[in-house]
CSV table of C-alpha atoms in Angstrom, one decimal:
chain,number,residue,atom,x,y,z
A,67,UNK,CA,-39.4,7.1,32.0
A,68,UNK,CA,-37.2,9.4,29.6
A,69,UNK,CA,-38.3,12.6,29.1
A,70,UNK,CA,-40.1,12.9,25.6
A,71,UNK,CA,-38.0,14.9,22.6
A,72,UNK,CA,-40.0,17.8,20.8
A,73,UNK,CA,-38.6,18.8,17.9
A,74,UNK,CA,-39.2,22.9,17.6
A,75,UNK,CA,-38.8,23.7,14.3
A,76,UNK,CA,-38.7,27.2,13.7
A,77,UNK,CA,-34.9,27.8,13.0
A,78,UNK,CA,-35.9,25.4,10.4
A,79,UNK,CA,-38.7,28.1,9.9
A,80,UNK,CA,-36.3,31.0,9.7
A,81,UNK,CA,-33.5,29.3,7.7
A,82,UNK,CA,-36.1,28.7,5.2
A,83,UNK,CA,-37.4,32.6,5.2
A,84,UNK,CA,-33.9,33.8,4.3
A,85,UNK,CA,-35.1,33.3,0.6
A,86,UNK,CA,-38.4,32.9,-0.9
A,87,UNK,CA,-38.0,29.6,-1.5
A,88,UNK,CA,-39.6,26.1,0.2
A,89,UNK,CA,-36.3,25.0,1.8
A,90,UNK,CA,-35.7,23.5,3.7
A,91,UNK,CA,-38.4,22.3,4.5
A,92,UNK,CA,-39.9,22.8,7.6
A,93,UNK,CA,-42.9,19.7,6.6
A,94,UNK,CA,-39.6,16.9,5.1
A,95,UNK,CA,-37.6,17.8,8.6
A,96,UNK,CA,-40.5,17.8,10.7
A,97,UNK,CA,-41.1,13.9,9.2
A,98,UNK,CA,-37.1,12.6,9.5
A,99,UNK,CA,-37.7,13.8,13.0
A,100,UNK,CA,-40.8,12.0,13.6
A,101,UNK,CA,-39.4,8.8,11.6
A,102,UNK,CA,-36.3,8.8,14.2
A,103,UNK,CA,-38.3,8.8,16.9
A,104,UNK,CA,-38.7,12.0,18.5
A,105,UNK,CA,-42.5,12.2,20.1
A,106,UNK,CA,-43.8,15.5,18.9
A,107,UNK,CA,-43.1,19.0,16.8
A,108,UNK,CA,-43.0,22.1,18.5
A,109,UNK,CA,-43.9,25.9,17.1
A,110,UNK,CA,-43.7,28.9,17.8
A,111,UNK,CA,-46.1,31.5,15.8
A,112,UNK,CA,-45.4,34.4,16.3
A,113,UNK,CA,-47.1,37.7,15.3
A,114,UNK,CA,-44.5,39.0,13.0
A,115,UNK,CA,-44.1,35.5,11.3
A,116,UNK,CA,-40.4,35.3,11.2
A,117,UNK,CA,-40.1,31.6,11.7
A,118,UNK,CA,-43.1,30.0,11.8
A,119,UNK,CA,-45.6,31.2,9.2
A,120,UNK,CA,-49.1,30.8,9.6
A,121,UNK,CA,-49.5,29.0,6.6
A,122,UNK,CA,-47.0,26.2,8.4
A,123,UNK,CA,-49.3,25.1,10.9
A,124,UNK,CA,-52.3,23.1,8.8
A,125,UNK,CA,-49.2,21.4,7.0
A,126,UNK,CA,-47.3,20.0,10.3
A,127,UNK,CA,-50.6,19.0,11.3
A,128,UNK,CA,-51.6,16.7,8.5
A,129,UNK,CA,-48.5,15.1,8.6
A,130,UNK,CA,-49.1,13.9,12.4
A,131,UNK,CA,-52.4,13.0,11.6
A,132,UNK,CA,-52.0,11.7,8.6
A,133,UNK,CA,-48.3,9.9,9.4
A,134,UNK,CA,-47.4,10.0,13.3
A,135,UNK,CA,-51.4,9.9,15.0
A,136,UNK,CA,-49.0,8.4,18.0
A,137,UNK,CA,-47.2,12.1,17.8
A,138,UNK,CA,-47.9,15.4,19.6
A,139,UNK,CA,-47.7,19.0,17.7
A,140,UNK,CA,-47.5,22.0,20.6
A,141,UNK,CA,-47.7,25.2,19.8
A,142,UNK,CA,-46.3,28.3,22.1
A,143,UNK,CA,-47.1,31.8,22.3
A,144,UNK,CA,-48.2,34.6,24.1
A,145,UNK,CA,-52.6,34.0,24.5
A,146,UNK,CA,-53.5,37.0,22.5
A,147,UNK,CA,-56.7,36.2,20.5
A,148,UNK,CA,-55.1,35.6,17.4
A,149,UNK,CA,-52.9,33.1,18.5
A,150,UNK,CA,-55.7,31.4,20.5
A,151,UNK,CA,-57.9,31.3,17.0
A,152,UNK,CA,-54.5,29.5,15.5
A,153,UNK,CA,-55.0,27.0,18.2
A,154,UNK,CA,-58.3,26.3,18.2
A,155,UNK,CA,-58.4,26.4,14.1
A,156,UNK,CA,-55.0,23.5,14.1
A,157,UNK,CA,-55.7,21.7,17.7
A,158,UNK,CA,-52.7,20.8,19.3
A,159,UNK,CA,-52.2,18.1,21.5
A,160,UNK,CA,-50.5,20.7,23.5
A,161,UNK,CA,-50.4,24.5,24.1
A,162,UNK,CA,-47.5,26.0,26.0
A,163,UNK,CA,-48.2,30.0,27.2
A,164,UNK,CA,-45.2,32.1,27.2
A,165,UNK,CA,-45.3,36.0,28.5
A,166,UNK,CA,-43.5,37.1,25.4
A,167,UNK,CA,-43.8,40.4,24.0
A,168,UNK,CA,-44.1,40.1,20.0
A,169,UNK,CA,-39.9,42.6,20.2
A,170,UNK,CA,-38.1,39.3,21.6
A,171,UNK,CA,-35.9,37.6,19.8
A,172,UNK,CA,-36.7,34.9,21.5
A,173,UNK,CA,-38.4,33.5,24.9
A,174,UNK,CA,-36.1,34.6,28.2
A,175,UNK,CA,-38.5,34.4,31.3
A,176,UNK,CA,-41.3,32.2,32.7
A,177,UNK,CA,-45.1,34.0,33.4
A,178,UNK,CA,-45.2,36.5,37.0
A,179,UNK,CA,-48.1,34.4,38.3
A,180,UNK,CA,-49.2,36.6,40.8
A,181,UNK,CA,-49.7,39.3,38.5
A,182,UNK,CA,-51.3,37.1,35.7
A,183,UNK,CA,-53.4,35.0,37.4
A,184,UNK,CA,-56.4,36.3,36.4
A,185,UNK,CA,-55.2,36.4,32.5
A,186,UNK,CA,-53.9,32.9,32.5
A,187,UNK,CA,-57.2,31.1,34.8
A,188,UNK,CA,-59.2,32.6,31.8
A,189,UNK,CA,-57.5,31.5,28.9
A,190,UNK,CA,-56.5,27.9,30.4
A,191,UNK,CA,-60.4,27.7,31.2
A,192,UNK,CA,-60.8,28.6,27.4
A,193,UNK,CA,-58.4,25.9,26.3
A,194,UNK,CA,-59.0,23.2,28.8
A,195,UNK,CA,-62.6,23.4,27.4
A,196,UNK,CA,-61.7,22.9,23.5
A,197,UNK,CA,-59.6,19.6,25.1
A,198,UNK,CA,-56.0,21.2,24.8
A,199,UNK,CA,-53.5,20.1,27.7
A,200,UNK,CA,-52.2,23.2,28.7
A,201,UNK,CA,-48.3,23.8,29.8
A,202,UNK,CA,-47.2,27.6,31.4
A,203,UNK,CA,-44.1,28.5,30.7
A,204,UNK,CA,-41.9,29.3,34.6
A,205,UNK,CA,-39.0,30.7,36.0
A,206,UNK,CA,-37.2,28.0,37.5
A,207,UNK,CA,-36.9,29.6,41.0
A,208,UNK,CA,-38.4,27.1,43.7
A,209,UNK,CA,-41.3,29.8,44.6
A,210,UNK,CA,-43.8,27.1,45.4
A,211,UNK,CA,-46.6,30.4,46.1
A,212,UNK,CA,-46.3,31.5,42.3
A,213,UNK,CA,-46.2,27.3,41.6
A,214,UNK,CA,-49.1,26.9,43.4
A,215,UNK,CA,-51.3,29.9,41.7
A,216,UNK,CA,-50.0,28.0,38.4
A,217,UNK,CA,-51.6,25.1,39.1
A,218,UNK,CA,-55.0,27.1,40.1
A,219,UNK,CA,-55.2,28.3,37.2
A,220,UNK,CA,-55.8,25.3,35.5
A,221,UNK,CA,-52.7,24.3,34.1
A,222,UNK,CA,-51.6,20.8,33.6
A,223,UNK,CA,-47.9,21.6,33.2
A,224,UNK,CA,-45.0,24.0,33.6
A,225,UNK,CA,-42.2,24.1,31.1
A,226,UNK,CA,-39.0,25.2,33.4
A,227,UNK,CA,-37.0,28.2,31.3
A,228,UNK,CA,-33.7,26.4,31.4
A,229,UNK,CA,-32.4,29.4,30.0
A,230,UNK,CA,-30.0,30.3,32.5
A,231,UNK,CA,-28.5,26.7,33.0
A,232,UNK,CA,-27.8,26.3,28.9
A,233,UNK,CA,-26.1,29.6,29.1
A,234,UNK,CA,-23.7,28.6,31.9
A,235,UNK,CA,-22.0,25.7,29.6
A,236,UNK,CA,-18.7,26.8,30.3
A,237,UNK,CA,-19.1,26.9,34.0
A,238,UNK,CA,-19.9,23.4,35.5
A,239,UNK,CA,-19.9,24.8,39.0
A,240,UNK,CA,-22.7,27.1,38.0
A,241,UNK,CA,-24.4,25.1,35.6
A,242,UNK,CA,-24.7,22.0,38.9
A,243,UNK,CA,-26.4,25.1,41.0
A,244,UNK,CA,-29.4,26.0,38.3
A,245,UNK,CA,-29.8,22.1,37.6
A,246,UNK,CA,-30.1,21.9,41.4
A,247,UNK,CA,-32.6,24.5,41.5
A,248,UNK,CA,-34.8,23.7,38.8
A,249,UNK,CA,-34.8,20.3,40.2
A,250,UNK,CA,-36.3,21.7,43.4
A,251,UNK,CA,-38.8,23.8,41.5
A,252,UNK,CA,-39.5,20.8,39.3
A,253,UNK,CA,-40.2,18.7,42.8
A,254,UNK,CA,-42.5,21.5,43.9
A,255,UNK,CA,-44.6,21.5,40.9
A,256,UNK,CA,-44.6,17.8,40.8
A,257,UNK,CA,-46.3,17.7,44.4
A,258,UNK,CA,-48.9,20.0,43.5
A,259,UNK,CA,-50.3,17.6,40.4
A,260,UNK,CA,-48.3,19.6,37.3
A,261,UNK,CA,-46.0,17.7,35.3
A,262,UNK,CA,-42.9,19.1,34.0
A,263,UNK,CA,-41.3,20.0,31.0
A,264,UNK,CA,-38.4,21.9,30.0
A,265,UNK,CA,-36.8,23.8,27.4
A,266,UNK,CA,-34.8,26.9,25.8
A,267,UNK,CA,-30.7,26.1,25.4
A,268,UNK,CA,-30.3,22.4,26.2
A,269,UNK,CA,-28.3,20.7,24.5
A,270,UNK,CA,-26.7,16.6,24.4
A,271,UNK,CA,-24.5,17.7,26.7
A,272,UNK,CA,-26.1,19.2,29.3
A,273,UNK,CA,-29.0,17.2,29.3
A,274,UNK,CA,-28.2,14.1,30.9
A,275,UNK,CA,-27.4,16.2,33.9
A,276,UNK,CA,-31.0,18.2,34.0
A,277,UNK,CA,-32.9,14.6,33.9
A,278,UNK,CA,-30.3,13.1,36.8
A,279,UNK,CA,-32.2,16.6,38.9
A,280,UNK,CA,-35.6,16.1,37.5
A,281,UNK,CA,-35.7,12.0,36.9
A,282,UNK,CA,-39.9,12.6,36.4
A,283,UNK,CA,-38.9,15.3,33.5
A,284,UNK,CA,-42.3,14.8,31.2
A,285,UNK,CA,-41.0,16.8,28.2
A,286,UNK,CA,-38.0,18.8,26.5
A,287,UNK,CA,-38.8,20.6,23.7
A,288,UNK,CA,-35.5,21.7,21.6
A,289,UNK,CA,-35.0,23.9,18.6
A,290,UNK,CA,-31.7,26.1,18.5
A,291,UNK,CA,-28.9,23.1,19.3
A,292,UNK,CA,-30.7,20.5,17.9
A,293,UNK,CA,-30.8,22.4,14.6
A,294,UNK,CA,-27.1,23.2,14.9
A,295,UNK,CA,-26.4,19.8,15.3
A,296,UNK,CA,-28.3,18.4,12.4
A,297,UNK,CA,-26.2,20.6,9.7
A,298,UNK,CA,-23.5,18.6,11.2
A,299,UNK,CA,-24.6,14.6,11.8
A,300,UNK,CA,-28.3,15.1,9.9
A,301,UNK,CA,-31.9,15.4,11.7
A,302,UNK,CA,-32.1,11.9,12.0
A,303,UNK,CA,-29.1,11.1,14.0
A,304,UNK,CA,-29.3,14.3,16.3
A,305,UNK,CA,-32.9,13.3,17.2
A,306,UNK,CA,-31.3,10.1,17.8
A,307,UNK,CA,-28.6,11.5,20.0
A,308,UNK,CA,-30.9,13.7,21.9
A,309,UNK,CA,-32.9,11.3,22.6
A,310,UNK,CA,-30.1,8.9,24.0
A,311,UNK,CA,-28.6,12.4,26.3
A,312,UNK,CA,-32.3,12.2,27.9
A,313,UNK,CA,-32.3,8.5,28.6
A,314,UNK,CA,-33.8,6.7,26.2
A,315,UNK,CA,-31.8,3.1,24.5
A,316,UNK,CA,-31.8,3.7,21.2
């Protein structure tokens, strides 16, 4: 099966924040998304509210419920308490844990499981009792020792940080290595019962070539590209053309 398209919206968010005005709009985008057929909407709230606002999330939410119930919304951040209470207030089908520190500009590495394992087992357990499937947020070096404390915790998925491979689209030669790896670190997690996601810098382009490495990819959740590309062919074509570069006919 394809991998599933997730539509992260916050450089929606933050093109909107430039002015104090409501567009775009993060809500109207969000639904030509969902209407050309991407599964679910990602966010990403983050303390500061530079994207995202808090005042976003009740919005995206009624208009999966209310207009895509087949739809997912995940929400990512780092498991501080107010961004747990965020969860548990707007439920998510999904809630990806990132190790971010509120400075970044944006996400750049997966969790150190052996040094949050104790963290990340509590707050999974927290989630995982409110019903939320729960994805961590990796590295994608093939340590199957930090993979397998992942999956103790509780987790149902990893997202890969396919960081490093987007930022190597210049380089083929490099960019085949890093798809290599991450499709070992994806077979890894696979056999210890986590599914897989991926995201941060892919692109139509390089897609194709991360799902011919991980052919059970569950999940890519895009934002920065996909944005790009709509100012230039619309959301409703990109999604469509994202969705084709991960396998789908459409």
């Amino acid at each position: 099966m394809p991998a599933k398209l997730s539509v992260n919206l916050n450089a929606i968010a933050m093109l909107r924040n430039r002015r104090d005005l409501p567009w775009p709009s993060v809500t109207g985008l969000g639904r030509i998304a969902l209407q050309a057929g991407a599964s679910g909407l990602t966010v990403h709230p983050r303390p500061d509210q530079r994207h995202i606002r808090f005042s976003d999330l009740q919005p995206i939410r009624n208009l999966i419920d209310d207009e895509f119930p087949g739809a997912e919304f995940n929400m990512e951040g780092y498991p501080n308490e107010e961004f747990l209470q965020l969860v548990e207030r707007h439920e998510p089908e999904q809630v990806t844990l990132v190790p971010d520190d509120p400075a970044q500009a944006t996400s750049d590495h997966g969790w150190n499981f052996r040094e949050n394992r104790t963290l990340l087992a509590s707050v999974v357990g927290r989630l995982k009792k409110k019903g939320f499937r729960v994805s961590l947020f990796a590295d994608g070096d093939p340590d199957a020792e930090a993979l397998k404390i992942a999956k103790e915790t509780g987790a149902d998925r990893i997202e890969l940080y396919t960081g490093p491979y987007g930022g190597c689209h210049d380089d083929p030669e490099k960019a085949e290595r890093i798809a290599d790896e991450l499709g070992r670190t994806a077979a890894i997690a696979i056999d210890l019962g986590l599914a897989v996601n991926a995201g941060h810098d892919l692109t139509v382009a390089n897609l194709p070539r991360l799902a011919k490495h991980i052919p059970a990819l569950a999940e890519v959740s895009i934002g920065h590209a996909l944005t790009a590309d709509a100012l230039e062919y619309g959301m409703a074509e990109t999604v469509r053309r994202f969705r084709r570069a991960c396998g789908e006919t459409v």
